[in-house]
Short mmCIF file of C-alpha atoms in Angstrom, two decimals:
data_model
loop_
_atom_site.label_atom_id
_atom_site.label_comp_id
_atom_site.label_asym_id
_atom_site.label_seq_id
_atom_site.Cartn_x
_atom_site.Cartn_y
_atom_site.Cartn_z
CA MET L 1 120.35 67.81 129.24
CA ILE L 2 121.51 65.92 126.21
CA ARG L 3 125.18 66.13 125.35
CA ILE L 4 126.65 64.21 122.45
CA GLU L 5 130.39 64.34 121.82
CA HIS L 6 131.99 62.96 118.68
CA LEU L 7 129.52 60.12 118.48
CA THR L 8 130.19 57.59 115.77
CA ARG L 9 128.40 54.36 114.95
CA ARG L 10 129.51 51.96 112.28
CA PHE L 11 127.67 48.94 110.94
CA HIS L 12 130.41 46.95 109.26
CA ASP L 13 131.67 49.39 106.63
CA LEU L 14 128.67 51.70 106.76
CA VAL L 15 129.10 54.76 108.95
CA ALA L 16 125.56 55.50 110.13
CA VAL L 17 126.49 58.25 112.57
CA ASP L 18 129.71 60.09 111.83
CA ASP L 19 131.38 62.21 114.52
CA VAL L 20 128.19 63.90 115.68
CA SER L 21 128.39 66.48 118.45
CA LEU L 22 125.27 68.08 119.77
CA ASP L 23 124.01 69.86 122.85
CA VAL L 24 120.40 70.21 123.86
CA ALA L 25 119.82 72.56 126.77
CA GLU L 26 117.15 71.93 129.38
CA GLY L 27 113.72 72.91 128.10
CA ASP L 28 114.81 73.05 124.48
CA VAL L 29 112.97 71.27 121.71
CA LEU L 30 115.55 70.28 119.13
CA GLY L 31 114.44 69.14 115.71
CA PHE L 32 116.65 66.50 114.21
CA LEU L 33 116.11 66.99 110.54
CA GLY L 34 117.39 64.83 107.76
CA PRO L 35 116.34 62.70 104.82
CA ASN L 36 115.52 59.05 105.35
CA GLY L 37 118.60 57.02 106.14
CA ALA L 38 120.62 60.00 107.38
CA GLY L 39 121.36 58.42 110.75
CA LYS L 40 118.66 60.01 112.88
CA SER L 41 117.24 56.76 114.21
CA THR L 42 120.65 55.27 114.93
CA ALA L 43 121.67 58.33 116.93
CA MET L 44 118.41 58.18 118.88
CA ARG L 45 118.76 54.48 119.56
CA ILE L 46 122.18 55.14 121.01
CA LEU L 47 120.74 57.82 123.29
CA ALA L 48 117.95 55.48 124.36
CA GLY L 49 120.48 52.81 125.27
CA PHE L 50 119.33 50.29 122.68
CA LEU L 51 122.53 50.43 120.64
CA PRO L 52 126.04 51.31 121.73
CA ALA L 53 128.19 53.84 119.94
CA SER L 54 131.32 52.71 118.11
CA SER L 55 133.14 55.68 119.57
CA GLY L 56 132.40 58.98 121.24
CA ARG L 57 130.30 59.77 124.26
CA ALA L 58 126.74 60.73 124.98
CA GLN L 59 125.15 61.94 128.18
CA VAL L 60 121.48 62.27 129.01
CA ALA L 61 120.42 64.11 132.17
CA GLY L 62 124.02 63.92 133.35
CA PHE L 63 124.35 60.15 132.97
CA ASP L 64 126.53 58.39 130.45
CA VAL L 65 124.44 56.33 128.03
CA ALA L 66 127.02 53.54 127.89
CA GLY L 67 128.12 53.35 131.52
CA ASP L 68 124.89 54.29 133.27
CA SER L 69 122.32 53.01 130.82
CA LEU L 70 119.70 52.09 133.42
CA ARG L 71 119.78 55.60 134.95
CA VAL L 72 119.55 57.14 131.51
CA ARG L 73 116.54 55.00 130.69
CA GLN L 74 114.87 56.12 133.92
CA HIS L 75 115.10 59.71 132.69
CA ILE L 76 113.88 59.38 129.14
CA GLY L 77 110.68 58.75 127.31
CA TYR L 78 111.50 57.12 124.01
CA LEU L 79 109.23 56.71 121.02
CA PRO L 80 110.86 54.48 118.41
CA GLU L 81 110.22 54.89 114.73
CA ASN L 82 107.11 52.99 113.53
CA VAL L 83 105.88 52.66 117.14
CA PRO L 84 106.08 48.94 117.79
CA LEU L 85 103.35 47.93 120.24
CA PRO L 86 102.06 44.56 121.40
CA PRO L 87 98.90 43.96 119.35
CA ASP L 88 97.19 41.85 122.02
CA ALA L 89 97.04 44.36 124.89
CA ARG L 90 94.35 46.91 125.69
CA VAL L 91 95.41 50.55 125.69
CA ASP L 92 94.98 51.20 129.41
CA GLU L 93 96.41 47.83 130.40
CA TYR L 94 99.46 48.44 128.25
CA LEU L 95 99.99 51.88 129.75
CA GLU L 96 99.62 50.39 133.24
CA PHE L 97 102.29 47.81 132.36
CA ARG L 98 104.63 50.47 131.04
CA ALA L 99 104.06 52.66 134.09
CA ARG L 100 104.98 49.76 136.37
CA LEU L 101 108.02 48.97 134.27
CA LYS L 102 109.11 52.59 134.46
CA GLU L 103 108.72 52.52 138.23
CA VAL L 104 105.93 55.05 138.51
CA PRO L 105 104.92 54.69 142.19
CA ALA L 106 101.66 52.79 142.72
CA THR L 107 99.97 55.82 144.27
CA ARG L 108 100.62 57.93 141.20
CA ARG L 109 100.02 55.36 138.47
CA LEU L 110 96.29 55.90 138.05
CA ALA L 111 96.67 59.67 137.85
CA ALA L 112 99.61 59.34 135.45
CA ARG L 113 97.62 57.06 133.19
CA GLU L 114 94.59 59.36 133.15
CA ARG L 115 96.81 62.33 132.41
CA VAL L 116 98.49 60.77 129.36
CA LEU L 117 95.19 59.33 128.08
CA GLN L 118 93.82 62.87 128.27
CA ASP L 119 96.88 64.60 126.80
CA CYS L 120 97.11 62.20 123.87
CA GLY L 121 93.39 62.14 123.13
CA LEU L 122 93.08 58.46 123.94
CA VAL L 123 90.23 58.56 126.44
CA PRO L 124 87.63 57.10 124.03
CA MET L 125 90.07 54.35 123.01
CA ARG L 126 91.20 53.26 126.46
CA ARG L 127 89.53 49.85 126.40
CA ARG L 128 90.40 49.08 122.78
CA ILE L 129 92.86 46.39 121.82
CA ILE L 130 95.98 48.00 120.38
CA GLY L 131 96.05 45.73 117.33
CA GLN L 132 92.67 47.12 116.26
CA LEU L 133 93.65 50.78 116.50
CA SER L 134 94.35 52.97 113.50
CA ARG L 135 97.87 54.12 112.82
CA GLY L 136 97.19 57.54 114.29
CA TYR L 137 95.93 56.13 117.57
CA ARG L 138 98.81 53.69 117.83
CA GLN L 139 101.17 56.62 117.44
CA ARG L 140 99.38 58.32 120.32
CA VAL L 141 99.64 55.21 122.47
CA GLY L 142 103.40 55.26 121.84
CA LEU L 143 103.53 58.90 122.78
CA ALA L 144 101.43 58.28 125.90
CA ASP L 145 103.89 55.55 126.87
CA ALA L 146 106.83 57.93 126.40
CA LEU L 147 105.13 60.51 128.62
CA ILE L 148 103.74 58.30 131.37
CA SER L 149 106.68 58.52 133.74
CA GLU L 150 106.96 62.30 133.24
CA PRO L 151 110.53 61.99 132.04
CA PRO L 152 112.61 65.17 131.83
CA VAL L 153 113.93 64.09 128.42
CA LEU L 154 111.88 62.93 125.45
CA ILE L 155 113.38 61.22 122.44
CA LEU L 156 110.79 61.02 119.70
CA ASP L 157 111.74 59.31 116.47
CA GLU L 158 109.42 60.56 113.73
CA PRO L 159 106.45 61.01 116.06
CA THR L 160 104.27 62.14 113.17
CA GLY L 161 105.12 59.36 110.73
CA GLY L 162 102.03 57.95 109.08
CA LEU L 163 99.63 60.50 110.53
CA ASP L 164 97.12 62.57 108.61
CA PRO L 165 97.55 66.36 108.64
CA ALA L 166 95.13 66.96 111.51
CA GLN L 167 96.70 64.28 113.71
CA ARG L 168 100.12 65.60 112.78
CA GLN L 169 99.16 69.04 113.96
CA GLU L 170 97.84 67.68 117.28
CA VAL L 171 101.04 65.78 117.98
CA LEU L 172 103.18 68.78 117.06
CA ASP L 173 101.11 71.09 119.22
CA LEU L 174 101.58 68.69 122.10
CA VAL L 175 105.33 68.59 121.54
CA ALA L 176 105.49 72.37 121.17
CA SER L 177 103.71 72.68 124.52
CA PHE L 178 106.68 70.93 126.16
CA ARG L 179 108.98 73.84 125.35
CA GLY L 180 110.54 75.14 128.51
CA ARG L 181 109.24 72.19 130.55
CA ARG L 182 110.93 69.20 128.97
CA THR L 183 113.96 68.61 126.85
CA VAL L 184 112.91 67.10 123.57
CA LEU L 185 114.84 65.61 120.69
CA LEU L 186 112.47 65.08 117.82
CA SER L 187 113.40 63.66 114.46
CA SER L 188 111.63 64.25 111.22
CA HIS L 189 112.26 64.44 107.54
CA VAL L 190 109.46 66.95 107.16
CA LEU L 191 110.75 70.44 107.56
CA ALA L 192 107.48 72.20 108.30
CA GLU L 193 107.00 70.04 111.39
CA VAL L 194 110.37 70.94 112.79
CA GLU L 195 109.83 74.62 112.06
CA HIS L 196 106.54 74.48 113.90
CA ALA L 197 107.45 72.59 117.02
CA CYS L 198 111.14 73.11 117.63
CA SER L 199 113.16 75.91 119.11
CA ARG L 200 116.36 74.68 117.49
CA VAL L 201 117.20 72.61 114.45
CA ALA L 202 120.07 70.27 113.61
CA ILE L 203 120.28 69.06 110.06
CA ILE L 204 121.89 65.67 109.60
CA GLN L 205 123.05 64.26 106.31
CA ARG L 206 124.87 60.97 105.79
CA GLY L 207 125.52 60.67 109.50
CA ARG L 208 126.99 64.13 109.88
CA ILE L 209 125.51 67.28 111.35
CA VAL L 210 125.73 69.78 108.52
CA ALA L 211 124.08 72.72 110.26
CA GLN L 212 122.56 73.55 113.60
CA GLY L 213 121.07 76.51 115.37
CA THR L 214 117.78 78.32 115.75
CA LYS L 215 115.73 78.83 112.62
CA ALA L 216 116.74 82.50 112.53
CA GLU L 217 120.44 81.64 112.92
CA LEU L 218 120.34 79.13 110.12
CA GLU L 219 118.53 81.48 107.79
CA ALA L 220 120.87 84.35 108.60
CA SER L 221 123.93 82.22 107.99
CA ALA L 222 122.59 81.03 104.67
CA GLY L 223 122.16 84.57 103.31
CA ARG L 224 119.56 85.83 100.91
CA ARG L 225 118.57 84.24 97.71
CA GLY L 226 118.73 87.47 95.69
CA GLU L 227 115.58 86.53 93.85
CA ILE L 228 112.46 88.55 93.30
CA ALA L 229 108.98 87.36 92.37
CA VAL L 230 107.15 89.73 90.04
CA ARG L 231 103.60 89.55 88.81
CA ALA L 232 101.63 91.72 86.38
CA ARG L 233 98.04 90.58 86.32
CA GLY L 234 96.79 89.79 82.82
CA ALA L 235 100.08 90.83 81.22
CA GLY L 236 102.33 87.80 81.57
CA PRO L 237 103.89 87.77 78.08
CA ARG L 238 104.57 91.53 78.18
CA LEU L 239 106.15 91.23 81.59
CA CYS L 240 108.34 88.42 80.38
CA ALA L 241 109.46 90.43 77.39
CA ALA L 242 110.16 93.47 79.56
CA LEU L 243 112.29 91.45 81.94
CA GLN L 244 114.21 89.87 79.09
CA SER L 245 114.83 93.26 77.52
CA ARG L 246 116.64 94.25 80.74
CA GLY L 247 118.99 91.33 80.37
CA LEU L 248 117.30 89.16 82.99
CA ALA L 249 116.29 85.52 82.65
CA PRO L 250 112.73 85.27 83.98
CA ARG L 251 111.77 81.89 85.38
CA ALA L 252 108.15 80.93 84.87
CA GLU L 253 105.97 80.30 87.91
CA PRO L 254 102.75 78.24 88.06
CA ASP L 255 100.83 81.51 87.73
CA PRO L 256 101.22 82.48 84.02
CA ASP L 257 101.44 86.16 84.98
CA ALA L 258 104.27 85.69 87.49
CA PHE L 259 108.01 85.28 87.06
CA VAL L 260 111.05 84.99 89.28
CA VAL L 261 114.21 86.83 88.38
CA ARG L 262 117.65 86.74 89.94
CA LEU L 263 119.32 90.05 90.62
CA GLU L 264 123.03 90.58 91.04
CA ARG L 265 122.57 93.18 93.77
CA ASP L 266 119.71 94.05 96.09
CA ALA L 267 120.07 97.62 94.99
CA ASP L 268 118.89 96.64 91.47
CA ALA L 269 115.41 95.90 92.77
CA ALA L 270 114.06 99.45 93.07
CA PRO L 271 115.11 100.59 89.55
CA LEU L 272 113.65 97.38 88.11
CA LEU L 273 110.28 98.04 89.71
CA ALA L 274 110.32 101.65 88.59
CA ALA L 275 111.14 100.60 85.03
CA LEU L 276 108.39 98.01 84.91
CA VAL L 277 105.82 100.49 86.20
CA ALA L 278 107.08 103.12 83.78
CA ALA L 279 106.58 100.64 80.92
CA GLY L 280 102.89 100.58 81.89
CA LEU L 281 102.86 97.04 83.23
CA PRO L 282 100.14 96.42 85.84
CA VAL L 283 102.59 95.13 88.44
CA ASP L 284 100.60 93.93 91.46
CA ALA L 285 103.27 91.88 93.23
CA PHE L 286 106.97 92.54 93.65
CA ARG L 287 108.48 90.53 96.46
CA PRO L 288 112.08 89.60 97.36
CA LEU L 289 112.21 85.87 98.16
CA GLU L 290 113.57 84.96 101.58
CA ARG L 291 115.89 82.09 101.84
CA THR L 292 113.78 79.74 103.91
CA LEU L 293 114.77 76.85 106.08
CA HIS L 294 113.33 74.76 103.30
CA ASP L 295 115.95 76.02 100.84
CA ILE L 296 118.72 75.46 103.35
CA PHE L 297 117.48 71.95 104.03
CA LEU L 298 117.29 71.10 100.35
CA ASP L 299 120.70 72.63 99.58
CA LEU L 300 122.37 70.82 102.42
CA THR L 301 120.77 67.45 101.94
CA ARG L 302 121.07 67.51 98.18
CA ALA L 303 124.79 68.22 98.32
CA PRO L 304 126.64 65.60 96.28
CA ALA L 305 128.34 62.75 98.10
CA PRO L 306 131.95 63.58 99.00
CA MET P 1 114.31 41.06 143.31
CA ARG P 2 113.31 44.34 141.78
CA LYS P 3 109.71 45.05 140.93
CA ALA P 4 110.42 44.73 137.24
CA ILE P 5 110.35 40.93 137.26
CA PRO P 6 106.78 40.45 138.56
CA THR P 7 105.59 43.14 136.14
CA LEU P 8 107.32 41.51 133.20
CA LEU P 9 106.22 38.05 134.29
CA TRP P 10 102.58 39.10 134.49
CA ARG P 11 102.72 40.68 131.04
CA GLU P 12 104.39 37.52 129.71
CA LEU P 13 101.67 35.29 131.13
CA GLU P 14 98.99 37.52 129.67
CA SER P 15 100.42 37.30 126.21
CA LEU P 16 101.06 33.54 126.54
CA PHE P 17 97.50 32.81 127.59
CA PHE P 18 95.98 35.28 125.13
CA SER P 19 97.68 33.72 122.13
CA PRO P 20 95.82 31.05 120.14
CA LEU P 21 99.02 29.03 120.05
CA ALA P 22 98.69 28.41 123.78
CA TYR P 23 95.44 26.53 123.28
CA ILE P 24 96.78 24.56 120.34
CA VAL P 25 99.73 23.49 122.46
CA LEU P 26 97.38 22.69 125.33
CA THR P 27 95.22 20.51 123.08
CA LEU P 28 98.22 18.74 121.60
CA PHE P 29 99.53 18.16 125.07
CA LEU P 30 96.27 16.69 126.36
CA VAL P 31 95.97 14.35 123.37
CA LEU P 32 99.56 13.12 123.62
CA SER P 33 99.50 12.77 127.39
CA GLY P 34 96.22 10.85 127.12
CA PHE P 35 97.75 8.38 124.69
CA SER P 36 100.81 8.22 126.88
CA PHE P 37 98.66 7.29 129.88
CA VAL P 38 96.74 4.59 128.02
CA TYR P 39 100.05 3.19 126.80
CA ALA P 40 101.45 3.25 130.35
CA VAL P 41 98.44 1.41 131.76
CA LYS P 42 98.67 -1.26 129.05
CA VAL P 43 102.37 -2.02 129.31
CA SER P 44 102.52 -1.96 133.11
CA LEU P 45 99.98 -4.81 133.41
CA GLY P 46 98.34 -3.30 136.47
CA VAL P 47 101.48 -2.61 138.49
CA VAL P 48 100.82 0.96 139.61
CA ALA P 49 104.46 1.87 140.28
CA ASP P 50 105.28 0.83 136.72
CA THR P 51 102.33 2.75 135.30
CA VAL P 52 103.58 5.92 136.96
CA ALA P 53 107.15 5.20 135.90
CA VAL P 54 106.18 4.70 132.24
CA PHE P 55 103.72 7.60 132.19
CA LEU P 56 106.06 10.07 133.86
CA GLY P 57 109.48 8.99 132.71
CA ASP P 58 110.07 5.83 130.75
CA GLY P 59 107.44 5.97 128.01
CA PRO P 60 108.34 7.14 124.49
CA LEU P 61 105.44 9.61 124.30
CA PHE P 62 106.62 11.20 127.52
CA TRP P 63 109.88 12.07 125.81
CA VAL P 64 108.08 13.38 122.76
CA LEU P 65 106.18 15.75 125.04
CA LEU P 66 109.31 16.80 126.86
CA ALA P 67 111.17 17.48 123.61
CA VAL P 68 108.35 19.18 121.69
CA VAL P 69 106.53 21.33 124.24
CA PRO P 70 109.35 23.66 125.41
CA PRO P 71 110.26 24.78 121.86
CA LEU P 72 106.60 25.49 121.08
CA VAL P 73 106.19 27.55 124.24
CA THR P 74 109.49 29.43 124.00
CA MET P 75 109.80 30.06 120.27
CA ARG P 76 107.90 33.35 120.29
CA LEU P 77 109.23 34.74 123.57
CA VAL P 78 111.97 36.95 122.15
CA ALA P 79 111.78 36.23 118.42
CA GLU P 80 108.30 37.69 118.12
CA GLU P 81 109.26 40.82 120.06
CA ARG P 82 112.27 41.22 117.83
CA ARG P 83 110.19 40.78 114.68
CA SER P 84 107.49 43.23 115.73
CA GLY P 85 110.02 45.70 117.15
CA THR P 86 108.54 45.72 120.66
CA LEU P 87 111.88 44.45 121.92
CA GLU P 88 113.23 47.95 121.37
CA LEU P 89 110.56 49.46 123.60
CA LEU P 90 111.09 46.78 126.21
CA LEU P 91 114.86 47.17 126.35
CA THR P 92 114.75 50.97 126.40
CA ALA P 93 112.59 50.86 129.53
CA PRO P 94 114.61 50.90 132.74
CA VAL P 95 114.96 47.10 132.97
CA ARG P 96 118.04 44.91 132.78
CA ASP P 97 118.41 42.38 129.99
CA GLY P 98 118.74 39.64 132.61
CA GLU P 99 115.42 40.61 134.16
CA VAL P 100 113.72 40.34 130.79
CA ILE P 101 115.18 36.87 130.25
CA LEU P 102 114.32 35.68 133.74
CA ALA P 103 110.73 36.91 133.48
CA LYS P 104 110.24 35.24 130.12
CA PHE P 105 111.75 32.02 131.43
CA LEU P 106 109.51 32.01 134.50
CA GLY P 107 106.49 32.82 132.35
CA ALA P 108 107.19 29.84 130.10
CA LEU P 109 107.64 27.61 133.14
CA VAL P 110 104.37 28.72 134.73
CA PHE P 111 102.60 28.06 131.46
CA GLN P 112 104.08 24.57 131.26
CA ALA P 113 103.12 23.87 134.86
CA PHE P 114 99.60 24.68 133.71
CA LEU P 115 100.04 22.15 130.87
CA TRP P 116 101.28 19.39 133.14
CA ALA P 117 98.73 19.98 135.89
CA PRO P 118 95.98 17.90 134.19
CA THR P 119 98.23 14.83 134.33
CA LEU P 120 97.44 14.76 138.05
CA ALA P 121 93.94 13.72 137.00
CA TYR P 122 95.34 10.49 135.55
CA VAL P 123 96.98 9.73 138.83
CA ARG P 124 93.60 10.31 140.48
CA ILE P 125 92.08 7.84 138.01
CA LEU P 126 94.57 5.19 139.14
CA ARG P 127 93.41 5.75 142.70
CA ASN P 128 89.78 5.28 141.68
CA TYR P 129 90.65 1.74 140.66
CA GLY P 130 91.95 1.06 144.13
CA ALA P 131 95.63 1.30 143.40
CA LEU P 132 97.50 3.94 145.38
CA PRO P 133 100.48 5.49 143.57
CA ASP P 134 103.44 6.15 145.82
CA ALA P 135 103.57 9.82 146.85
CA GLY P 136 107.35 9.89 146.89
CA GLN P 137 107.59 8.44 143.40
CA LEU P 138 105.08 11.02 142.12
CA LEU P 139 106.99 13.82 143.82
CA THR P 140 110.35 12.87 142.35
CA SER P 141 108.81 12.25 138.92
CA TYR P 142 107.31 15.73 138.83
CA ALA P 143 110.54 17.18 140.23
CA GLY P 144 112.38 15.52 137.35
CA ILE P 145 109.88 16.88 134.84
CA ALA P 146 110.25 20.37 136.32
CA LEU P 147 114.05 20.24 136.24
CA CYS P 148 114.31 18.82 132.73
CA THR P 149 111.61 21.17 131.40
CA ALA P 150 113.43 24.11 132.97
CA LEU P 151 116.63 23.20 131.14
CA LEU P 152 114.93 22.67 127.78
CA THR P 153 112.92 25.88 128.27
CA ALA P 154 116.12 27.83 128.87
CA VAL P 155 117.55 26.30 125.68
CA GLY P 156 114.41 27.26 123.75
CA LEU P 157 114.66 30.79 125.10
CA LEU P 158 118.29 30.99 124.02
CA PHE P 159 117.32 29.98 120.48
CA SER P 160 114.51 32.53 120.53
CA THR P 161 116.95 35.35 121.33
CA ARG P 162 119.04 34.50 118.28
CA THR P 163 116.43 35.09 115.58
CA SER P 164 113.41 37.14 114.64
CA ASN P 165 111.72 34.10 113.13
CA GLN P 166 109.70 31.90 115.48
CA ILE P 167 109.94 28.88 113.20
CA VAL P 168 113.72 29.07 113.14
CA ALA P 169 113.75 29.31 116.93
CA ALA P 170 111.39 26.33 117.30
CA VAL P 171 113.18 24.10 114.82
CA GLY P 172 116.56 25.05 116.26
CA SER P 173 115.66 24.18 119.83
CA LEU P 174 113.71 21.07 118.78
CA THR P 175 116.80 19.85 116.93
CA PHE P 176 118.87 20.49 120.01
CA ASN P 177 116.38 18.58 122.18
CA VAL P 178 116.29 15.58 119.85
CA LEU P 179 120.08 15.43 119.72
CA PHE P 180 120.31 15.88 123.48
CA LEU P 181 117.81 13.09 124.14
CA VAL P 182 118.86 10.67 121.41
CA LEU P 183 122.61 11.11 120.92
CA PRO P 184 123.67 9.53 124.23
CA SER P 185 121.71 6.37 123.38
CA LEU P 186 123.90 5.97 120.28
CA ALA P 187 127.13 6.33 122.21
CA VAL P 188 126.84 3.23 124.35
CA GLU P 189 129.94 1.42 123.17
CA GLU P 190 133.13 1.52 125.22
CA ARG P 191 135.19 2.85 122.32
CA PHE P 192 133.51 6.27 122.63
CA GLY P 193 135.53 6.68 125.83
CA LEU P 194 135.18 10.00 127.64
CA ALA P 195 132.48 11.30 125.27
CA ARG P 196 130.38 8.31 126.24
CA SER P 197 130.77 8.92 129.97
CA VAL P 198 129.93 12.61 129.60
CA LEU P 199 126.90 11.97 127.40
CA GLN P 200 125.63 9.28 129.73
CA ALA P 201 126.13 11.51 132.75
CA VAL P 202 124.03 14.34 131.29
CA TRP P 203 121.42 12.10 129.66
CA PRO P 204 117.94 12.96 131.02
CA VAL P 205 116.53 9.57 129.95
CA GLU P 206 119.03 7.90 132.22
CA HIS P 207 118.27 10.33 135.03
CA PHE P 208 114.60 9.38 134.89
CA ALA P 209 115.16 5.64 134.48
CA GLY P 210 117.76 5.61 137.26
CA SER P 211 116.21 7.90 139.83
CA PHE P 212 113.34 10.33 139.18
CA SER P 213 110.89 7.60 138.06
CA ARG P 214 112.02 5.31 140.86
CA GLY P 215 111.27 7.73 143.66
CA LEU P 216 114.90 8.74 144.09
CA LEU P 217 116.22 12.26 144.08
CA ASP P 218 119.92 12.28 143.20
CA SER P 219 121.45 15.58 144.38
CA GLY P 220 123.99 15.28 141.56
CA HIS P 221 121.19 15.34 139.01
CA VAL P 222 119.49 18.25 140.71
CA VAL P 223 122.73 20.23 140.72
CA PHE P 224 123.33 19.37 137.06
CA TYR P 225 119.90 20.68 135.96
CA VAL P 226 120.03 23.78 138.12
CA VAL P 227 123.55 24.72 137.01
CA ALA P 228 122.93 23.91 133.35
CA THR P 229 119.65 25.88 133.34
CA GLY P 230 121.33 28.83 135.02
CA GLY P 231 124.21 28.67 132.56
CA VAL P 232 121.92 28.63 129.53
CA LEU P 233 119.91 31.54 130.95
CA VAL P 234 123.10 33.56 131.36
CA LEU P 235 123.93 32.75 127.73
CA ALA P 236 120.45 33.90 126.71
CA ALA P 237 120.90 37.20 128.56
CA ARG P 238 124.30 37.65 126.92
CA SER P 239 122.73 36.87 123.59
CA LEU P 240 120.19 39.65 124.14
CA GLU P 241 123.09 41.96 124.95
CA ALA P 242 124.86 40.90 121.77
CA ARG P 243 123.30 43.87 120.00
CA LYS P 244 125.65 45.97 122.11
CA TRP P 245 128.81 44.24 120.95
CA ARG P 246 130.78 46.45 118.67
#
């Protein structure tokens, strides 16, 4: 549904989006993950037809974003970063205006409006003036606007920005519920959100896609960390000494009784545990650390500038 | 015409009439047009045709209104949407840039028609004193006001597309208006040659003094305003598209 080929966007000598290629299949929810300033918003603005690309092509729902911009815009629901909304309109009046603008037929407008008010939890706020709404509700109004024409493709730029944890969860649950029904491109710099709501992840750093795939694919490709967390309740100093005596360099954890050690080989784990138990240490936790998406994200986005 | 334009126009009118600025402009307009009318009555010494001509064309306050009102009405049209970011939402909806410009232009014109409507009351006052203004003269005067306002509104809109600061837009288009209305009066000498002829030909003050205020409708003038307004609107639409230039 979304196909991006070698997309590049320059602003003078800054390359905001650098040769990005990406495919989002119908019904997929793709998380666009990257630190602030990585180029997520620029890429999304190009897809939404607000900015042109410097080079490369992008297609949404089979239409070219440069050549067939109007058609593309008929097929997307776009939520820009920071959700700009006119402060002087009432929620339901604004949604009515947007529905008309997006050519929702008159006979379906009322139902469409009620549906998005319901889905986005805006029913009690429908007569409120947008300028008087809290950040969380404004975000929902933006989301309701993106959904009102039932577009097959949603482009959501940081839909959870500025929300409290409960609101965040609601928005993410809503987005997750689109899986299989709508194609979603969602950007975020918060990893947990992407893990929760998205079926696939693309990590972008300095305008380039540095990794993409499902969460499992990314974690598999990154390999294991080779680290083990050990804890001996009430015997922290002894544990530390025991680990050091085996030539390991224990790293302290917030829990004074717990340490993390790096092993050369996975096979070293079992003898280590046996030795610790044999030394009479009350080991109550011994757990190999998985390499999480979080580690991959940090590794990739912390990589030094080329 | 696609359905987008009435939708956009309605939204534009809502936000024009809901803004406090609208009522400040309305008040300013009523005060200035009131003074302008009193002035017109005084200098015309009871000749009704002259009163109408001064009030709706030849008086200095009339030109102040014509130069000041369009920038005040148009300054926020695009600049404010750009500043607040709502322009992005507007332009990523399935609407053409030209439709956005046209709707905003029409909205500003409707609002200004609302501003000028009370001046009909002054004409009614003249009738109360037994003097009947000439219907043709009134018609051409208001036609002139509509044409000239349309051009200056398009110019204001063009300035508004170039900035995210309303003040910059207002001062920019006001400066243009003052130059446009004053410059030709400075170039009266023969030695200015072609520049003089061109400036005189496009000078609204001359259009009013020579025809609109006299009950004449010169098709040349009408064509000039319509073409110039259309041209500036095209520029404004192109200016909105300028974000897409690489």
